[in-house]
Structure formats: structure tokens, C-alpha cells
Coordinates of C-alpha atoms in Angstrom, one line a residue:
M1 CA 4.6 -21.4 20.4
E2 CA 7.7 -19.5 21.6
K3 CA 7.5 -15.6 21.2
L4 CA 9.1 -14.3 17.6
D5 CA 12.2 -11.5 18.2
I6 CA 10.7 -9.0 16.0
K7 CA 12.2 -5.4 15.5
L8 CA 9.9 -3.8 12.7
I9 CA 6.7 -4.6 11.9
A10 CA 4.8 -3.6 8.1
F11 CA 1.0 -3.2 8.2
D12 CA -1.3 -2.8 5.3
L13 CA -4.3 -0.8 6.0
D14 CA -7.3 -1.8 4.1
D15 CA -8.9 -4.9 5.6
T16 CA -5.9 -5.9 7.4
L17 CA -5.3 -3.2 10.4
L18 CA -8.4 -1.4 8.9
N19 CA -11.6 -2.8 10.4
S20 CA -15.2 -2.8 7.8
E21 CA -15.8 0.9 8.8
R22 CA -11.9 1.9 8.1
Q23 CA -11.1 2.4 11.2
I24 CA -8.5 1.1 13.9
S25 CA -9.9 -0.6 16.4
D26 CA -8.9 0.4 20.2
E27 CA -7.6 -3.0 20.6
N28 CA -5.7 -2.8 17.5
V29 CA -4.0 0.8 18.3
A30 CA -3.1 -0.9 22.1
A31 CA -1.1 -3.5 20.5
L32 CA 0.7 -1.5 18.3
R33 CA 1.7 1.3 20.9
E34 CA 2.8 -1.8 23.3
C35 CA 5.3 -2.3 20.4
A36 CA 6.5 0.8 19.7
E37 CA 7.0 1.5 23.7
K38 CA 9.2 -2.0 23.2
E39 CA 11.5 -0.4 20.4
I40 CA 9.6 -2.4 17.4
Y41 CA 9.4 -0.2 14.3
I42 CA 5.5 0.2 13.5
V43 CA 5.5 1.2 9.6
L44 CA 2.0 1.8 8.1
C45 CA 2.4 0.0 4.6
S46 CA 0.1 0.9 2.1
G47 CA -1.3 1.6 -1.6
R48 CA -2.6 4.8 -0.1
A49 CA -0.8 8.0 -0.7
E50 CA 1.6 9.8 1.6
D51 CA -1.3 12.1 3.1
A52 CA -4.0 9.9 3.2
I53 CA -1.7 7.5 5.6
L54 CA -1.3 10.8 8.0
P55 CA -4.9 10.2 9.9
F56 CA -3.9 6.9 10.6
V57 CA -0.5 7.9 11.8
R58 CA -2.1 10.2 14.2
R59 CA -4.6 7.7 15.2
L60 CA -1.9 5.7 17.0
E61 CA 0.0 8.9 18.1
I62 CA 3.4 7.5 17.8
A63 CA 4.6 9.7 15.2
G64 CA 6.8 11.2 17.7
K65 CA 8.8 8.2 18.8
E66 CA 11.4 6.6 16.5
T67 CA 9.6 3.6 16.4
G68 CA 6.6 4.9 15.0
R69 CA 8.8 7.7 12.3
F70 CA 8.2 6.1 9.1
I71 CA 5.4 5.6 6.6
I72 CA 5.7 3.2 3.6
A73 CA 3.0 5.1 0.3
I74 CA 2.1 3.8 -2.7
N75 CA 2.6 0.2 -2.6
G76 CA 6.3 0.4 -1.4
C77 CA 7.5 3.2 -4.0
S78 CA 7.8 5.8 -1.5
I79 CA 9.3 6.0 2.1
F80 CA 8.4 8.9 4.4
D81 CA 9.9 10.2 7.2
L82 CA 7.7 12.2 9.5
H83 CA 10.5 13.3 11.5
K84 CA 12.8 15.2 8.4
R85 CA 9.5 15.6 6.8
Q86 CA 10.6 14.0 3.7
Q87 CA 10.9 11.6 1.5
I88 CA 13.7 9.2 1.7
F89 CA 12.9 6.7 -1.0
C90 CA 11.5 7.3 -4.0
R91 CA 10.5 5.0 -7.2
L92 CA 8.5 6.4 -10.4
V93 CA 6.6 4.6 -13.7
D94 CA 8.5 5.5 -16.8
G95 CA 6.3 8.4 -18.3
D96 CA 6.8 6.2 -21.5
I97 CA 4.9 3.6 -20.0
L98 CA 1.8 5.9 -18.7
S99 CA 1.5 7.3 -21.8
R100 CA 1.2 3.8 -23.8
T101 CA -1.0 2.4 -20.4
N102 CA -2.9 5.5 -20.9
E103 CA -3.3 4.9 -24.5
I104 CA -4.4 1.3 -24.0
A105 CA -7.2 1.9 -21.3
E106 CA -8.5 4.3 -23.5
S107 CA -9.1 1.5 -26.1
W108 CA -10.8 -0.2 -23.7
G109 CA -13.1 2.8 -22.6
L110 CA -11.3 3.5 -19.4
K111 CA -9.8 6.3 -18.0
S112 CA -6.8 6.3 -15.8
E113 CA -5.1 8.5 -12.7
V114 CA -2.0 8.9 -11.1
Y115 CA -0.9 10.4 -7.7
T116 CA 1.6 12.5 -5.9
A117 CA 1.5 12.3 -1.7
D118 CA -1.7 14.6 -1.6
T119 CA -3.7 14.6 -5.1
I120 CA -5.1 12.7 -7.6
Y121 CA -4.8 13.7 -11.2
Y122 CA -6.9 12.8 -14.2
K123 CA -8.7 14.1 -17.1
E124 CA -11.9 13.8 -16.0
E125 CA -14.1 13.2 -13.3
N126 CA -16.4 10.6 -13.0
K127 CA -18.4 7.9 -11.0
W128 CA -14.8 6.2 -10.4
T129 CA -12.0 9.2 -9.7
R130 CA -14.8 10.1 -7.1
L131 CA -15.2 6.6 -5.3
D132 CA -11.1 6.9 -4.9
I133 CA -11.1 10.6 -3.7
E134 CA -13.6 9.1 -0.7
L135 CA -11.3 6.4 0.0
C136 CA -8.2 7.6 -0.1
G137 CA -9.0 11.3 1.0
L138 CA -7.0 13.2 -1.5
K139 CA -7.7 16.5 -3.4
G140 CA -8.6 15.7 -6.9
I141 CA -7.8 18.0 -10.0
A142 CA -8.5 17.6 -13.4
V143 CA -6.1 17.5 -15.8
P144 CA -7.1 19.3 -19.5
D145 CA -4.0 18.2 -21.6
Y146 CA -3.2 15.0 -19.2
E147 CA -1.9 13.2 -22.2
N148 CA 1.4 15.8 -21.5
F149 CA 1.3 15.6 -17.9
I150 CA 2.1 12.0 -17.4
K151 CA 5.0 11.8 -19.7
K152 CA 7.1 13.6 -16.8
G153 CA 6.3 9.7 -15.2
F154 CA 4.8 9.5 -11.1
T155 CA 5.2 6.9 -8.6
K156 CA 1.7 5.1 -9.5
M157 CA -1.1 4.7 -12.4
L158 CA -4.6 3.3 -11.1
I159 CA -6.8 2.1 -14.1
P160 CA -10.6 2.1 -12.1
G161 CA -13.7 -0.5 -13.4
E162 CA -15.4 -3.1 -13.4
P163 CA -13.4 -6.3 -11.7
E164 CA -13.9 -8.4 -14.7
K165 CA -12.9 -6.1 -17.8
L166 CA -9.6 -5.1 -15.4
L167 CA -8.3 -8.6 -15.1
E168 CA -8.7 -9.3 -18.9
L169 CA -6.5 -5.5 -19.4
Q170 CA -4.1 -6.8 -16.1
K171 CA -3.4 -9.9 -19.2
V172 CA -2.7 -7.5 -21.8
L173 CA -0.6 -4.8 -19.9
R174 CA 1.7 -7.8 -18.5
A175 CA 2.1 -9.3 -22.3
E176 CA 3.1 -5.4 -23.4
F177 CA 5.1 -4.4 -20.4
G178 CA 6.6 -7.7 -18.9
D179 CA 9.2 -6.7 -16.2
R180 CA 9.2 -2.7 -17.5
A181 CA 6.5 -2.1 -15.0
V182 CA 4.8 -4.1 -11.9
I183 CA 0.7 -4.7 -12.6
F184 CA -1.9 -6.2 -10.3
T185 CA -5.1 -5.8 -8.8
S186 CA -5.2 -4.1 -5.6
K187 CA -8.7 -4.1 -4.9
P188 CA -11.2 -6.3 -7.8
Y189 CA -12.0 -2.7 -8.7
F190 CA -8.5 -0.9 -9.4
L191 CA -6.2 -2.0 -11.6
E192 CA -2.4 -0.4 -10.4
I193 CA 0.5 -0.1 -12.4
L194 CA 3.8 0.6 -10.3
P195 CA 7.5 0.8 -11.5
P196 CA 9.5 -2.5 -11.5
D197 CA 11.3 -4.1 -8.4
C198 CA 9.3 -2.2 -6.3
G199 CA 6.8 -3.6 -4.1
K200 CA 5.9 -3.3 0.2
G201 CA 8.3 -6.3 0.3
E202 CA 11.2 -4.0 -1.4
A203 CA 10.6 -1.2 0.9
V204 CA 10.9 -2.9 3.8
T205 CA 13.5 -4.3 3.0
W206 CA 15.6 -0.9 1.9
L207 CA 14.1 0.8 5.4
A208 CA 15.4 -2.1 7.6
R209 CA 18.7 -2.4 6.2
E210 CA 18.9 1.5 6.4
L211 CA 18.8 0.6 10.3
G212 CA 20.2 -2.1 10.8
I213 CA 17.7 -4.2 11.1
P214 CA 18.6 -8.2 10.0
V215 CA 15.5 -9.2 7.5
E216 CA 14.7 -12.2 9.6
K217 CA 13.5 -9.4 12.2
T218 CA 11.0 -7.6 10.3
M219 CA 7.4 -9.0 9.6
G220 CA 4.7 -8.0 7.3
F221 CA 0.8 -8.0 7.6
G222 CA -1.4 -8.6 4.6
D223 CA -4.6 -9.9 2.8
S224 CA -4.4 -8.7 -1.2
M225 CA -2.0 -9.2 -4.0
N226 CA -0.2 -5.6 -3.6
D227 CA 1.1 -7.7 -0.2
E228 CA 2.5 -10.0 -2.2
S229 CA 5.9 -8.7 -1.9
L230 CA 5.9 -8.1 1.6
M231 CA 4.8 -11.9 2.0
K232 CA 8.0 -13.3 0.5
M233 CA 10.6 -10.9 1.2
A234 CA 9.9 -10.0 5.3
G235 CA 11.1 -12.3 7.4
Y236 CA 8.0 -13.5 8.8
G237 CA 4.9 -12.9 6.5
V238 CA 1.1 -13.1 8.4
A239 CA -1.4 -13.2 5.9
M240 CA -5.3 -12.3 7.7
C241 CA -7.7 -15.0 8.0
N242 CA -10.0 -12.6 5.7
G243 CA -7.0 -12.4 3.1
L244 CA -6.9 -13.9 -0.4
D245 CA -6.4 -18.2 -0.5
A246 CA -3.5 -16.6 -2.6
I247 CA -1.5 -14.4 0.2
K248 CA -2.6 -16.7 3.0
E249 CA -0.8 -19.8 0.9
M250 CA 2.4 -17.6 0.7
A251 CA 2.0 -16.4 4.0
D252 CA 4.1 -17.8 7.4
F253 CA 1.5 -17.4 9.7
V254 CA -2.3 -16.6 9.2
T255 CA -4.3 -15.1 11.9
E256 CA -7.0 -16.6 13.8
K257 CA -9.1 -13.5 13.7
D258 CA -10.2 -11.1 11.1
N259 CA -10.0 -7.7 10.6
D260 CA -13.0 -7.3 12.1
H261 CA -12.2 -8.8 15.0
D262 CA -8.9 -7.4 16.1
G263 CA -6.5 -10.4 14.4
V264 CA -4.0 -8.0 14.3
A265 CA -3.7 -7.8 17.7
D266 CA -5.1 -10.8 18.5
F267 CA -1.6 -12.1 16.6
I268 CA 1.2 -9.7 18.6
R269 CA -0.4 -11.0 21.5
K270 CA -0.1 -14.4 21.5
H271 CA 3.2 -14.3 19.0
I272 CA 5.0 -10.9 19.9

């Protein structure tokens, strides 16, 4: 196959660029560094908040280059310029939607959380908040007046819980809000509420336009439903072979190797 002409590649982290140990392998690191040297923008693109992405930025050691200066956080709600040390793009979920979502979650016996760049906020600590803090590497803070606190709006609300229950709640919330919010499960036990018209694909499109890169010269790697817009809107969508069937069906390519066997690096070396 002829090599693809790509100028920007966005990488989901969990179960895509990261292996089961939540690490970027040496082979993946080498492939991404080589791309950055060849003037291809390398953009880590995650549901995680900004500070939770930084350890992986440091692992790549490309942030000092022009091609390594941007990260996309909170599933596309935030784009951060590491050279300017500032957020250059941000979208928030309306506070009224967050309040109503929290009210519905509470009626189901579930708790919600909201995020900033470095902190997870919640009403009270429980096993789910501890799991999220461990996975994200962010600070966790209990807010006594949580109901009023969330009314100012945040980039993301997350409701953790048992997968079967969350799938039912997802249907209820989608019916309640329609196109006023984006609602999906990023992991089976995490239900996310995000701003409308905002996702990884929209963020990649916005960033490419700012950089003067044609969207057809962009690529996105992903594995799960929070990568749906990335698969659809990037010039080329690449699904991990260990990803969800729905994601593989909408992608332009599927990797031959999974995330525990350098699937990203293998694809890049063969096609880019």
C-alpha cells in the first residue's frame, strides 16, 4: 500500500496508545518521536483532564518541538498549548444540565463528579471516586455544597457505576436532553456528559484548521465510543483491533496488532 500523506495524528490513550499496564511502550514512543521529527503533529487526545495527560507527554519527550506542543483533553472539550501554557479552546456543559443530571443520578442511587484541569470534584468520596482518582492521577476534593457548585458549568460530568445500570441511565439522560448534551460510556463503568457539538473529532478539526492543515491529512487512533467522532471526522480513522466492534466498523483502518503488542507503532511504520 502507498504511504499516506499525514500532517497531524491524534491518539486516544487508554487501550490504544497505552498497554494494559497503562504505559506507552518503547516501540510506540520511538514511532511517535519519528513522526514528530518528520514534522507530523503528534496530539495526545484523551477523556482525561490536562494534568492527567502530562505524564504521557513527558514520556514522549516531544513537547519542546512545534509538532508536540498540543494536547486535547476531556474528550475534545479542551485544547491546551504546552508552549504558551494556556488553554486555547474550551467548551462547557451548561450548569442547569449538570444540576438536572445530578438530580436524576441521585434518584438512581448514583453519584456524579465534575472536572477541572487538575482536580475531580464530588459530593462525597466512595469506591468509584477513588477508582477514578487512581486511573486519572488527579486530585480529588469533596465539595459540601456540591449541588450549587456544579451550577457554574464544567467541561465534563462523569457518573460511575455498574455497567448495566449506566446503560439504562444513558437512555434516560439522552431522552431528557436530546442534542443539548453528548452522553456516552467511555468505559463500561463510566457514563460521561459533555457539551453538545464537542468531541475528539471536532477538536482535531478545529486544531487542524488553526494550523492550516487540510482535514484529509489528519488521522485519529481510538478504540471506544468516546472515539466515535474521531473515527468519523478525522481524515482517516484507525481503530485498534482490540477496540469495540462499532468503532472498527466506522473506521477506515483497523490495526493488525492490539495495544499490548505495539499496534499503533506497527500501523504507523507500515502506512506512514
